[in-house]
Structure formats: C-alpha cells, structure tokens
PDB file of C-alpha atoms in Angstrom:
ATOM      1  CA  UNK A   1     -10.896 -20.577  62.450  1.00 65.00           C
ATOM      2  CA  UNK A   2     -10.706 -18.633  59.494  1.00 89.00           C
ATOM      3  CA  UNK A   3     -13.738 -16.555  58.168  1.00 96.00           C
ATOM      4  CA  UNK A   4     -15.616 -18.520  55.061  1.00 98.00           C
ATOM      5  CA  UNK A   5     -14.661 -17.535  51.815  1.00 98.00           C
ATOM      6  CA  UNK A   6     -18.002 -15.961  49.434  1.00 98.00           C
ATOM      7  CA  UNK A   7     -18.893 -15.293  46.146  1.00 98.00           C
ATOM      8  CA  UNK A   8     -21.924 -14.149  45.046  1.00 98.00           C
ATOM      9  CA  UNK A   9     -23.695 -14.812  41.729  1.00 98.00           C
ATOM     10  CA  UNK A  10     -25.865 -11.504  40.283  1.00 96.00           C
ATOM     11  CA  UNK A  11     -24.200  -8.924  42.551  1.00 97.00           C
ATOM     12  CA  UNK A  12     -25.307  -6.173  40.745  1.00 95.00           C
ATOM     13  CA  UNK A  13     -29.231  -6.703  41.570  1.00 93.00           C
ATOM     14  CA  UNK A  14     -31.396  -6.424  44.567  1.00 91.00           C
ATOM     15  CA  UNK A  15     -30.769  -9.591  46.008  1.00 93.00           C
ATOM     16  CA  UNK A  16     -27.218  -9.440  45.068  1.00 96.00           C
ATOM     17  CA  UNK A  17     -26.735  -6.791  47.027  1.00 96.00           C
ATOM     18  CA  UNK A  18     -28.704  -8.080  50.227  1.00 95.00           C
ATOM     19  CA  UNK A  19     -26.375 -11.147  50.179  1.00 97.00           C
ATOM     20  CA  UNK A  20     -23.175  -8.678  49.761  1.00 98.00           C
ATOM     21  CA  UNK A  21     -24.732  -6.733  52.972  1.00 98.00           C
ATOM     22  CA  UNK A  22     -25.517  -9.715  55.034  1.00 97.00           C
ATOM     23  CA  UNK A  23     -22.001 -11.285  54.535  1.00 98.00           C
ATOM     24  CA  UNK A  24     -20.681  -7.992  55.485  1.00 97.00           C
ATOM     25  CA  UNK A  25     -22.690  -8.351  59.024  1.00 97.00           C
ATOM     26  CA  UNK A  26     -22.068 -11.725  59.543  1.00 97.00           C
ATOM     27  CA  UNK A  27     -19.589 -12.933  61.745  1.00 96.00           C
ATOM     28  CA  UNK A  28     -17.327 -15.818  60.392  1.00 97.00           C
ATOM     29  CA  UNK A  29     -18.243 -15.203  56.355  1.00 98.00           C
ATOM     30  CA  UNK A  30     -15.934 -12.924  54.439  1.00 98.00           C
ATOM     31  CA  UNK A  31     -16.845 -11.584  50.299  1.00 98.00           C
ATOM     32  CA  UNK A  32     -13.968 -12.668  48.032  1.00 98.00           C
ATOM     33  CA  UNK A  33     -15.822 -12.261  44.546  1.00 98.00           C
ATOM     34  CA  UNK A  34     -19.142 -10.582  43.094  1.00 98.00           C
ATOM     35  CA  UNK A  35     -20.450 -12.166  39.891  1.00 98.00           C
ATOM     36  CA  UNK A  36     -22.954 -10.718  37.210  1.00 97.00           C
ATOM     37  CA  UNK A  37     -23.541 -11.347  33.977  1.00 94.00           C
ATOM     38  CA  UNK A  38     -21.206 -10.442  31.041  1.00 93.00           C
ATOM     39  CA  UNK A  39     -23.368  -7.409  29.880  1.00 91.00           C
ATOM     40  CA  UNK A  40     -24.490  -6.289  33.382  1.00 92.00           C
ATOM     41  CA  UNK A  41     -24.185  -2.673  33.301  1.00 94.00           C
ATOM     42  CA  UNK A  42     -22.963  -2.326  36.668  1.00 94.00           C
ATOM     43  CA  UNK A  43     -19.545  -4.659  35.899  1.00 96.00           C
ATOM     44  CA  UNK A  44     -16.468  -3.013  37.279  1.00 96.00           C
ATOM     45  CA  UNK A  45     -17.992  -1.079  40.068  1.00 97.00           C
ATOM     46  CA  UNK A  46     -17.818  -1.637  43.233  1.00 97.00           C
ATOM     47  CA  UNK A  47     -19.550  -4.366  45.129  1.00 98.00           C
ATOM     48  CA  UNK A  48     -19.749  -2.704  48.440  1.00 97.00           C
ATOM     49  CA  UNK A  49     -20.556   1.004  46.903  1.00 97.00           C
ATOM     50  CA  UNK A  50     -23.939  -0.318  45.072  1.00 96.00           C
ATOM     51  CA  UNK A  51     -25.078  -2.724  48.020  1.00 96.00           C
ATOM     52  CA  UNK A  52     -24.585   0.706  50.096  1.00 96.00           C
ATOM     53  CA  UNK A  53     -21.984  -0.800  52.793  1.00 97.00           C
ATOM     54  CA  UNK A  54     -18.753   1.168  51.578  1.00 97.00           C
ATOM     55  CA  UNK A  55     -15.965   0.679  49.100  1.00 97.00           C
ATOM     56  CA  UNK A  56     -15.163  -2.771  49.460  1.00 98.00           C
ATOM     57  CA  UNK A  57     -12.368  -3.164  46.638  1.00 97.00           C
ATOM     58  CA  UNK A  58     -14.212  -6.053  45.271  1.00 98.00           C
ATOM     59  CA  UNK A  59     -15.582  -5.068  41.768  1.00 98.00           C
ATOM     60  CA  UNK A  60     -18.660  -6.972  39.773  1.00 98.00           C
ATOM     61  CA  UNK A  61     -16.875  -8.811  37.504  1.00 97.00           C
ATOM     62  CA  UNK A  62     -17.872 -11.397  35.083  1.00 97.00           C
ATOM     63  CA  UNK A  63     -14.629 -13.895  35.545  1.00 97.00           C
ATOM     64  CA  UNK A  64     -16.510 -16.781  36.837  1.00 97.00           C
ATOM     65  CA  UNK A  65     -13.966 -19.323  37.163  1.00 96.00           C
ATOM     66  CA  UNK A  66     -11.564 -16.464  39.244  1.00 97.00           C
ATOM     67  CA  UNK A  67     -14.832 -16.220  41.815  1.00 97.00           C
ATOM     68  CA  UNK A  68     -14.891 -19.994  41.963  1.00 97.00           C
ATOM     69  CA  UNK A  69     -11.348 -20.211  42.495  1.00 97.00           C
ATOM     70  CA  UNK A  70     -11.474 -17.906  45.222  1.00 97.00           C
ATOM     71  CA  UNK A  71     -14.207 -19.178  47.471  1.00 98.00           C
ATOM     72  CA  UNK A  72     -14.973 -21.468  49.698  1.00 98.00           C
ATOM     73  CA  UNK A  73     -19.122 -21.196  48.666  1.00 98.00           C
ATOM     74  CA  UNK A  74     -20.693 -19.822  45.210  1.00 98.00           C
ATOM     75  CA  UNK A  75     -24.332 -17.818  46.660  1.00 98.00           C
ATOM     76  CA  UNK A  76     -27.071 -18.166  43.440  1.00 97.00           C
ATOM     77  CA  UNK A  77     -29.879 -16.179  43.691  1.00 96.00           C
ATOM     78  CA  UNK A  78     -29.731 -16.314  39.459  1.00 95.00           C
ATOM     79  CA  UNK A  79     -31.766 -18.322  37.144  1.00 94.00           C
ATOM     80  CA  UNK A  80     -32.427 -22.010  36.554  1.00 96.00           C
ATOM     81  CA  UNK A  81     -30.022 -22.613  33.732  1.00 96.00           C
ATOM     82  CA  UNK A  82     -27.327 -20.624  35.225  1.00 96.00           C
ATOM     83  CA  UNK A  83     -27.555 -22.619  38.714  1.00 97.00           C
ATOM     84  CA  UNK A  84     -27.446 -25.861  36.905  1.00 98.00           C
ATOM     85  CA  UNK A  85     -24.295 -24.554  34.539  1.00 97.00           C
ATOM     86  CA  UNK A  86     -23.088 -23.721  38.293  1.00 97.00           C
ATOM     87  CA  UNK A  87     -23.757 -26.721  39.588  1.00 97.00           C
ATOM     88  CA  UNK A  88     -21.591 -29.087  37.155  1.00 96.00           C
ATOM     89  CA  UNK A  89     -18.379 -26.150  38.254  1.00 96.00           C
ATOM     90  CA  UNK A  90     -17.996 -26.348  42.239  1.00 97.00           C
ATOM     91  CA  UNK A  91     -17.260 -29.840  42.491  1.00 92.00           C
ATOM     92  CA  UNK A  92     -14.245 -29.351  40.174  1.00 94.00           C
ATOM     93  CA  UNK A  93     -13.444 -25.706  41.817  1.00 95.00           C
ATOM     94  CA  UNK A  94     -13.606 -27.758  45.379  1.00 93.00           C
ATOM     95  CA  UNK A  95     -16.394 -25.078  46.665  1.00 97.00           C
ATOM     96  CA  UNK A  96     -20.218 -25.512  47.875  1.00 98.00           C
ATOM     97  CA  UNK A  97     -22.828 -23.862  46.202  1.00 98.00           C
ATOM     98  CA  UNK A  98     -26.100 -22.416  48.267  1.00 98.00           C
ATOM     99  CA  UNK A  99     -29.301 -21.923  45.371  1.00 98.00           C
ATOM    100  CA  UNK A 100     -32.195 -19.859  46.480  1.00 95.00           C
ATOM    101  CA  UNK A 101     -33.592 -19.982  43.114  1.00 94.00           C
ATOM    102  CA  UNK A 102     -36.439 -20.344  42.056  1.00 89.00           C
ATOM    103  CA  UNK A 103     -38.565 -21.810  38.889  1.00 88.00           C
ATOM    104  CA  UNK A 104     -36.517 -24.765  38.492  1.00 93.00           C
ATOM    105  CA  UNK A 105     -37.835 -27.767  35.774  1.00 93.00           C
ATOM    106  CA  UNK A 106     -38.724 -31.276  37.278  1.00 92.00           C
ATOM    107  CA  UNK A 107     -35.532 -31.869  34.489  1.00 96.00           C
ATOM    108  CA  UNK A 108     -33.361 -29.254  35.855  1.00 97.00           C
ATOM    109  CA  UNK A 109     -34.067 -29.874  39.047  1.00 96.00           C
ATOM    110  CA  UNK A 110     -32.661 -33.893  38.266  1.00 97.00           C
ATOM    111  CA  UNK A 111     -29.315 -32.265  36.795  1.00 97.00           C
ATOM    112  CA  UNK A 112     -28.470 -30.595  40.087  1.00 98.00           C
ATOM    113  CA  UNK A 113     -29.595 -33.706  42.042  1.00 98.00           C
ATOM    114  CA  UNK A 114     -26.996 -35.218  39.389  1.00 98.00           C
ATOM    115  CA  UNK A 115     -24.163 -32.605  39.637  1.00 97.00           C
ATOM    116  CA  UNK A 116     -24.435 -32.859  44.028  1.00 98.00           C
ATOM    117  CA  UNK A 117     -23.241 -36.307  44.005  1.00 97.00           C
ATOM    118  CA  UNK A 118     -19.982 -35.120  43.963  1.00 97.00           C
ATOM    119  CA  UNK A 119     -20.629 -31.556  44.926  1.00 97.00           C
ATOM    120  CA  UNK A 120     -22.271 -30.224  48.090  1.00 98.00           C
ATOM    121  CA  UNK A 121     -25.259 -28.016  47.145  1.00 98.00           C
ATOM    122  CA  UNK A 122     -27.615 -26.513  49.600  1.00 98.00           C
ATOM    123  CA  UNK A 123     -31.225 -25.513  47.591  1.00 97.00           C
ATOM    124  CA  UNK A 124     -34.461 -24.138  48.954  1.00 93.00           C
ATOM    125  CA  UNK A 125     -37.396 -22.561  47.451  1.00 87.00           C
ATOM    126  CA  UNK A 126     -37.003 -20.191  50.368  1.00 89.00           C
ATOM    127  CA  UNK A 127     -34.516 -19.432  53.241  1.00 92.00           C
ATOM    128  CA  UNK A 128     -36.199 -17.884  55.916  1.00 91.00           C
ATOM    129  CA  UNK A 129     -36.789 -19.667  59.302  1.00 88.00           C
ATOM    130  CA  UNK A 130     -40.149 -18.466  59.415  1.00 92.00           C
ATOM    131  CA  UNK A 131     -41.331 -20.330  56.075  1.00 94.00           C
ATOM    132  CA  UNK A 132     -39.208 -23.519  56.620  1.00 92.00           C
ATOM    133  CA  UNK A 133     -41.102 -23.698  60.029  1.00 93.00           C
ATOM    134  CA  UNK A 134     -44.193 -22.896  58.715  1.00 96.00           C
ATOM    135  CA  UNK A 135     -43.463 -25.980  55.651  1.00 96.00           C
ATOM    136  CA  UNK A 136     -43.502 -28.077  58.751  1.00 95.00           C
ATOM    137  CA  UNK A 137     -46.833 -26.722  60.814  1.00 97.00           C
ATOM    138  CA  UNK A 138     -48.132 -27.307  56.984  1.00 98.00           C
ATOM    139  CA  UNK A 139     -47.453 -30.771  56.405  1.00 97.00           C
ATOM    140  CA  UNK A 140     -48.475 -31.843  59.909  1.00 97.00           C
ATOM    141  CA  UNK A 141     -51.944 -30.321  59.597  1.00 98.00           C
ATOM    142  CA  UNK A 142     -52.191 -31.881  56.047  1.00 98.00           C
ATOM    143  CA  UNK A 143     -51.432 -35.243  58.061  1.00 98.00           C
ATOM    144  CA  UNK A 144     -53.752 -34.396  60.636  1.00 98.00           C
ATOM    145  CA  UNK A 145     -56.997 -33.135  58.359  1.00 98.00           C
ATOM    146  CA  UNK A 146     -58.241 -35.944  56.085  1.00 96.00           C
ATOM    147  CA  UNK A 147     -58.839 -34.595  52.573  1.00 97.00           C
ATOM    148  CA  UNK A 148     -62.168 -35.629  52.863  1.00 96.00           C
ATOM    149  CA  UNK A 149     -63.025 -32.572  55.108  1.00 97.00           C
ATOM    150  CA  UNK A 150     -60.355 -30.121  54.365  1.00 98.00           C
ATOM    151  CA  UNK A 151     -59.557 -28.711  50.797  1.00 98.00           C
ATOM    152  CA  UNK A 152     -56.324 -27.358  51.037  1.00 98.00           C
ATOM    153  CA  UNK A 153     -55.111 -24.125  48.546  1.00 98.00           C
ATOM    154  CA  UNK A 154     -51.828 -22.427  48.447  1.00 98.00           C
ATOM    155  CA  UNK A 155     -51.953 -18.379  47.652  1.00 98.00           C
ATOM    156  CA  UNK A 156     -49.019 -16.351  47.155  1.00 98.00           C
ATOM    157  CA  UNK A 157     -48.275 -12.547  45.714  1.00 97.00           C
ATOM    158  CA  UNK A 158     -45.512 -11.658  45.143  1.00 97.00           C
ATOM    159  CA  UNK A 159     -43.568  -8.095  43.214  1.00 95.00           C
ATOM    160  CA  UNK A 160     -44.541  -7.534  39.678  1.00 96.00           C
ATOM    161  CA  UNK A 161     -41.485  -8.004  38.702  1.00 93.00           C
ATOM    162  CA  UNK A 162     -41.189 -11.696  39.168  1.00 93.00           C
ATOM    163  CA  UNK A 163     -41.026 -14.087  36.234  1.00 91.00           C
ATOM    164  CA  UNK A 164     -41.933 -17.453  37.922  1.00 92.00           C
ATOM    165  CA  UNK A 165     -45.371 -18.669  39.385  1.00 94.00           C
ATOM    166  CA  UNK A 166     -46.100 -20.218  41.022  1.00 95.00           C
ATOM    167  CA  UNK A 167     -43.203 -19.245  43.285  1.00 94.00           C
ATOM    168  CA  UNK A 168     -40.579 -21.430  45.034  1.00 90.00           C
ATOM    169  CA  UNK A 169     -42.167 -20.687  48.282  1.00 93.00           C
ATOM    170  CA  UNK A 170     -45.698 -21.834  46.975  1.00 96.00           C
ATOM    171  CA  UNK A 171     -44.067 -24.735  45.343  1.00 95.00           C
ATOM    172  CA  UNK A 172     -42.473 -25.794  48.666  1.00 94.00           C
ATOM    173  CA  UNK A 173     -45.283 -25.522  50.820  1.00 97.00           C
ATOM    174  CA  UNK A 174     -47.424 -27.863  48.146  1.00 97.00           C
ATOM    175  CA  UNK A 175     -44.997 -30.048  48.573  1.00 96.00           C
ATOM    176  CA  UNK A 176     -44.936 -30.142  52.511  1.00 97.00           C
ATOM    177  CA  UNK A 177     -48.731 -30.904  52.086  1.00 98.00           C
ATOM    178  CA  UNK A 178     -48.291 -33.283  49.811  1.00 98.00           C
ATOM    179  CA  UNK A 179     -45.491 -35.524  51.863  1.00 97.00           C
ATOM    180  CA  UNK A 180     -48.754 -34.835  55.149  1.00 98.00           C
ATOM    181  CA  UNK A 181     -50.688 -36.498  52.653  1.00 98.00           C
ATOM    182  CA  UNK A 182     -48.876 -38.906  51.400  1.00 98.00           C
ATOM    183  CA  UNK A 183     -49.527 -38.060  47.660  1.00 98.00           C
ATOM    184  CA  UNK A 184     -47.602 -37.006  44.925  1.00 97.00           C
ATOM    185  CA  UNK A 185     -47.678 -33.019  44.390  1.00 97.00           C
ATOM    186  CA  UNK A 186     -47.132 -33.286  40.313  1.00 94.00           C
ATOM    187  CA  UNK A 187     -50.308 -35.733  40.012  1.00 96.00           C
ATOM    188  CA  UNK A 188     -52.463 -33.745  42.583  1.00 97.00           C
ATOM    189  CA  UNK A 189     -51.940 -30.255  41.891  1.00 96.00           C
ATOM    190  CA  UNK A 190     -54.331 -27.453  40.483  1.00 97.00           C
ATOM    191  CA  UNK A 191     -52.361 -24.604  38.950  1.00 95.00           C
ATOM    192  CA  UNK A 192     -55.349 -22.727  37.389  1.00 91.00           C
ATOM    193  CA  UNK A 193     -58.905 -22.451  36.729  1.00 93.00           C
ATOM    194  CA  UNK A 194     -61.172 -20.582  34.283  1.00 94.00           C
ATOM    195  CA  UNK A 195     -64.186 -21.375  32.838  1.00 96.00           C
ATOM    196  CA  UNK A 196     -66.819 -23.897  33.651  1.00 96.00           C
ATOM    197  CA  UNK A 197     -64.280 -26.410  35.913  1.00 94.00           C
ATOM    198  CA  UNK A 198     -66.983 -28.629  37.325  1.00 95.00           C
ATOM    199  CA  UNK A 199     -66.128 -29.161  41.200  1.00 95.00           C
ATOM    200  CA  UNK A 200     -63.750 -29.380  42.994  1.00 95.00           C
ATOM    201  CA  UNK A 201     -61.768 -32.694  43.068  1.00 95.00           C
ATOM    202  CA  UNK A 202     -60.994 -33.951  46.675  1.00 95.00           C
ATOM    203  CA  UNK A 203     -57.521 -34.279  47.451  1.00 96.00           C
ATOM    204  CA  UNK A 204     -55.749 -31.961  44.618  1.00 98.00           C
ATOM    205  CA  UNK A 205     -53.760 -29.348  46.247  1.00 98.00           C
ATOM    206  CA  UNK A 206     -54.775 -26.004  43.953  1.00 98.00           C
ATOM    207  CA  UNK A 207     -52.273 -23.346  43.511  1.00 98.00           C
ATOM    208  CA  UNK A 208     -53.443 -19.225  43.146  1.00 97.00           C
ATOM    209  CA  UNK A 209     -50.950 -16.405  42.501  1.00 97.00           C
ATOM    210  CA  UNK A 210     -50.864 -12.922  42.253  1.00 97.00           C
ATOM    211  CA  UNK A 211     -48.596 -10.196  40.996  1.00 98.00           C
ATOM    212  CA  UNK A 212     -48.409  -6.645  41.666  1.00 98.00           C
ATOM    213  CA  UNK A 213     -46.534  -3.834  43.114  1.00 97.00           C
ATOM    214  CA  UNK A 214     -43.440  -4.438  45.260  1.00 95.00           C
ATOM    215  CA  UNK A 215     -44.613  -7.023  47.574  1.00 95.00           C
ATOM    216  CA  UNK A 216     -41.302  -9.100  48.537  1.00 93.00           C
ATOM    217  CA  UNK A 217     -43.190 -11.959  49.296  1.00 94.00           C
ATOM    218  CA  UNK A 218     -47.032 -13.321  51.342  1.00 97.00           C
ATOM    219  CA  UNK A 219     -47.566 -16.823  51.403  1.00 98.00           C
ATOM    220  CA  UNK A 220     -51.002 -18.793  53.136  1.00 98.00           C
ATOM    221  CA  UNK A 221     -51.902 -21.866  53.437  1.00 98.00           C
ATOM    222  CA  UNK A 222     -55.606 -22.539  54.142  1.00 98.00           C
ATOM    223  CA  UNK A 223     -57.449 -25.511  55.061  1.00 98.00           C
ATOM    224  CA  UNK A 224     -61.051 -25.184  53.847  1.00 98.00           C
ATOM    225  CA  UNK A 225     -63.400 -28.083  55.866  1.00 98.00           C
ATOM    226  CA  UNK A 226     -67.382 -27.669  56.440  1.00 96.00           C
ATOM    227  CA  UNK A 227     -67.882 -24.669  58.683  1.00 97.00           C
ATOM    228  CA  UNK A 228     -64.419 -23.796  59.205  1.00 98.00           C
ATOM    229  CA  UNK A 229     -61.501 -22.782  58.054  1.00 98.00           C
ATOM    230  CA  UNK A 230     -57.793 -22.901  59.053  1.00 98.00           C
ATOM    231  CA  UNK A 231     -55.064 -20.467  57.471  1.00 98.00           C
ATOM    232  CA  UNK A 232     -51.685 -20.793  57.900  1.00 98.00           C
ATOM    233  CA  UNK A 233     -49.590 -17.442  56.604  1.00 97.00           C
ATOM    234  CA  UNK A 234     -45.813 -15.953  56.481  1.00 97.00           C
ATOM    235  CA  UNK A 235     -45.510 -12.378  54.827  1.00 96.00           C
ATOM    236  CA  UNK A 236     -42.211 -11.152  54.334  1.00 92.00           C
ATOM    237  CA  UNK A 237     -41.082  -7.548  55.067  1.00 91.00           C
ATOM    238  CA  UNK A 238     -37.692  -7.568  53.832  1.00 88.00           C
ATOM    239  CA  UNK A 239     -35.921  -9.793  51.505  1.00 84.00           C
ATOM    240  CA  UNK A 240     -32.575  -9.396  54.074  1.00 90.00           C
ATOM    241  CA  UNK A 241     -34.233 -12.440  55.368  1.00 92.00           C
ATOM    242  CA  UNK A 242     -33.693 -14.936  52.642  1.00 93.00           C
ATOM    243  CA  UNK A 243     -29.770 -12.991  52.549  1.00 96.00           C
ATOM    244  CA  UNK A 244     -29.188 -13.986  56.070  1.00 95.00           C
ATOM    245  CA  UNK A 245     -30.453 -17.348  55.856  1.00 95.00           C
ATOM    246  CA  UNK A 246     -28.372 -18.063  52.440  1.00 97.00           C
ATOM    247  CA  UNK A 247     -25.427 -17.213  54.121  1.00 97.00           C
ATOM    248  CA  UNK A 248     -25.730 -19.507  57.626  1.00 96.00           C
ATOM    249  CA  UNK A 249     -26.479 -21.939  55.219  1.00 97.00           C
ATOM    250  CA  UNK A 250     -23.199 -21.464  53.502  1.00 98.00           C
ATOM    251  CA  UNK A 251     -21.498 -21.222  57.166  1.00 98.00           C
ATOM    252  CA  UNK A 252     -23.586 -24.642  58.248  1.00 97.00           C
ATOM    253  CA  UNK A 253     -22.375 -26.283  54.386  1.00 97.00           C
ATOM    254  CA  UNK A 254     -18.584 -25.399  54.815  1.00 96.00           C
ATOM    255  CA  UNK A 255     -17.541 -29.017  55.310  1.00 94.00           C
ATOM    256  CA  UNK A 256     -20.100 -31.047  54.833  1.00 97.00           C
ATOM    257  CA  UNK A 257     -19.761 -34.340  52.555  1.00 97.00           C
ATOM    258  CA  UNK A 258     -20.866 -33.916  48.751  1.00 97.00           C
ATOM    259  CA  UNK A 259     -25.120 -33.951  48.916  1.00 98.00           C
ATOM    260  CA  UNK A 260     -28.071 -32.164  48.250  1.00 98.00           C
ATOM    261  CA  UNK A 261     -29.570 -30.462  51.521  1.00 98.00           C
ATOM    262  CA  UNK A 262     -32.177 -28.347  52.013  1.00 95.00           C
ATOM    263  CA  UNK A 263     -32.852 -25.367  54.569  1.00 93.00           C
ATOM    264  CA  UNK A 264     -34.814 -27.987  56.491  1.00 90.00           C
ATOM    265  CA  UNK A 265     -31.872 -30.143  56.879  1.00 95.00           C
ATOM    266  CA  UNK A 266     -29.520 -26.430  58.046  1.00 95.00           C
ATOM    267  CA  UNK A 267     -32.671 -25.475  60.273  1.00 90.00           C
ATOM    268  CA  UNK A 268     -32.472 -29.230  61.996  1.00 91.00           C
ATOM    269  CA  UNK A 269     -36.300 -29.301  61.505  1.00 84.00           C
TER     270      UNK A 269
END
C-alpha cells in the first residue's frame, strides 16, 4: 500500500513543525504540502530545513487549494475559524481533515459537526494516549463518586503564550466528568471565582487555569470528598506527543466513511 498523502496547516510554527517531523518518522505517512498563512514570514522556505529534519523540497506556501489537492489528509493545529473554513473544503477536495485545535465556540463547533456529514473529520481537544486514557479513568470515577461527597475541579497550566482557557484538554476532561455524571458540562460548570462567591454548589464541575513560562501542557483532575482526596494528573514533556498521535489518527482516518470521530474512537477506548 502506498504511503498516506499529508498536508499540514501552520507549518511554519512550533507545532507545525512537530507534525512535519513526526510524518517524517512515521512509517506509512508521506508530507506532500506545508501550509501557513499568507503573511507568514517563513513562506517559501523550506519545510524540512525549519522543522530541523533536512531539505525536504517542500516549501511553506500559502496555495491552499494546491495542498488540498495533493493530499490524502489536511493536519490543523490552526485556529477555530480557519478549521471550520477547512472543514466546508475536504469534502469537495475528497481528503480527511485531523483538528487538534483548540478554543472552538459551542457555534463553531456545530459548523464542523455540519461540514463532517459529508466529510470525514477526526477532532480532539488533545491527542495523546495518555490524556484520552486518563478522559476515561476520569469519567468512571465521576460515575463511581456521588457528587454529594466528591467536588470535582479541573486545573491546567499551560505556556504563556497560549490564547485559549480554559484549554481543550481541560475542556475535554470536564466533559468526561460530566458524561460519569450524567449532567450537562455547559449548565454545571464553574469557570471563575473572585470575590465573595458564597459556597460551593454541589455538583458544578469548576474550572482553574494558569499561564506562565513554557510549560507544554499539566492537566489534574481532583476529587475533593470529606477527609480525602483523589487526583488524577497527565503532564506533558514534549508536544511530539500530540504530533504523533495527529498523524496515526490521519493513518487510522484514511478510509473511513464521512463522520466526526474523536481520538477516543482512533484509541478504541
């Protein structure tokens, strides 16, 4: 079988270039195109040079259409409104599209529901094994603990650099808990306090983020009850991790019938 045919969206930045180095190293996946915006600096140079694998011959370039033509998958690690412009494109350019972004509207989140009727899309809040498994250790202790003895907060950190809070990660493991529970996350969630709150209300699931530094990414989970508590916690050391698991989802979505999967669904968890 042939390798699988990649493009990636926002080559020229840092996780651009992870996803240009883990296609490189990954057996069956071949780069065909490297996307960045039309004022990137970096457009015209290549690919393989700035991700720090080699001259490549594939330059950034901001032809989108060509990189869609070419490829058997789109990669979007971008922003919302440019992975739901995507999203309405790879039905018609007969490609799949794999979306690790993050800070997506309820709204735009409904228009790439929308455009993967008749497109297959593959979108998670985070592509690592280890969080995906830990979304499912989450939501069968939030099952497990009633909310009437266990609070349950998400905290995250993240790079200072990062625009969105709280992050996809956070989001997905809120909403892990929430499906334990059996509640709706929008309804029950606390994304902030200051100031004279009053207690706390039993059942929400309260949100706390930080910024700062270069931290790529620490995520816990913690169960508060009377006299004990349970913490359950990822921290990522290298975002090569979300690369990898962007592109095996891409390998497992070559194929599949038009849809909207998750890494839950590529993970078989």
């Amino acid at each position: 079988m042939s390798d699988m045919k990649l493009t990636v969206m926002g080559a020229g930045g840092r996780m651009g270039g992870a996803l240009i180095r883990a296609i490189n190293e990954m057996e069956g996946a071949r780069l065909v195109a490297a996307i960045d915006r039309e004022n990137a600096p970096m457009l015209g140079e290549d690919s393989g040079t700035l991700s720090g694998i080699g001259e490549n011959g594939i330059p950034i370039s901001s032809d989108l259409d060509s990189g869609l033509d070419a490829c058997d998958g789109v990669i979007d690690f971008t922003a919302p409104q440019v992975s739901v412009d995507l999203s309405r494109k790879v039905g018609t350019h007969n490609c799949i599209q794999v979306i690790g972004t993050t800070g997506c509207t309820a709204d735009e989140d409904e228009e790439i529901a929308a455009s993967a009727k008749s497109a297959t899309i593959i979108k998670s809040g985070n592509m690592s094994l280890g969080i995906n498994l830990l979304a499912v250790l989450v939501e069968k202790a939030a099952a497990a603990l009633a909310a009437s003895d266990f609070d349950l907060e998400v905290l995250e950190m993240h790079h200072k650099h990062k625009v969105d809070a709280p992050s996809g990660t956070a989001l997905l493991l809120g909403e892990a808990a929430a499906r334990g529970r059996e509640i709706d996350l929008a309804s029950n969630s606390v994304r902030s306090r200051d100031g004279i709150t009053g207690a706390r209300e039993e059942g929400t699931i309260g949100f706390a983020t930080l910024r700062g530094g270069s931290v790529i990414g620490d995520h816990s989970v913690i169960l508060a009850g009377a006299g004990e508590r349970i913490e359950l916690s990822h921290s990522a050391q290298d975002r090569s991790l979300f690369a990898t698991g962007a592109v095996k989802a891409a390998l497992w979505g070559h194929g599949k019938p038009a849809g909207l999967y998750s890494m839950r669904d590529v993970l078989g968890l």
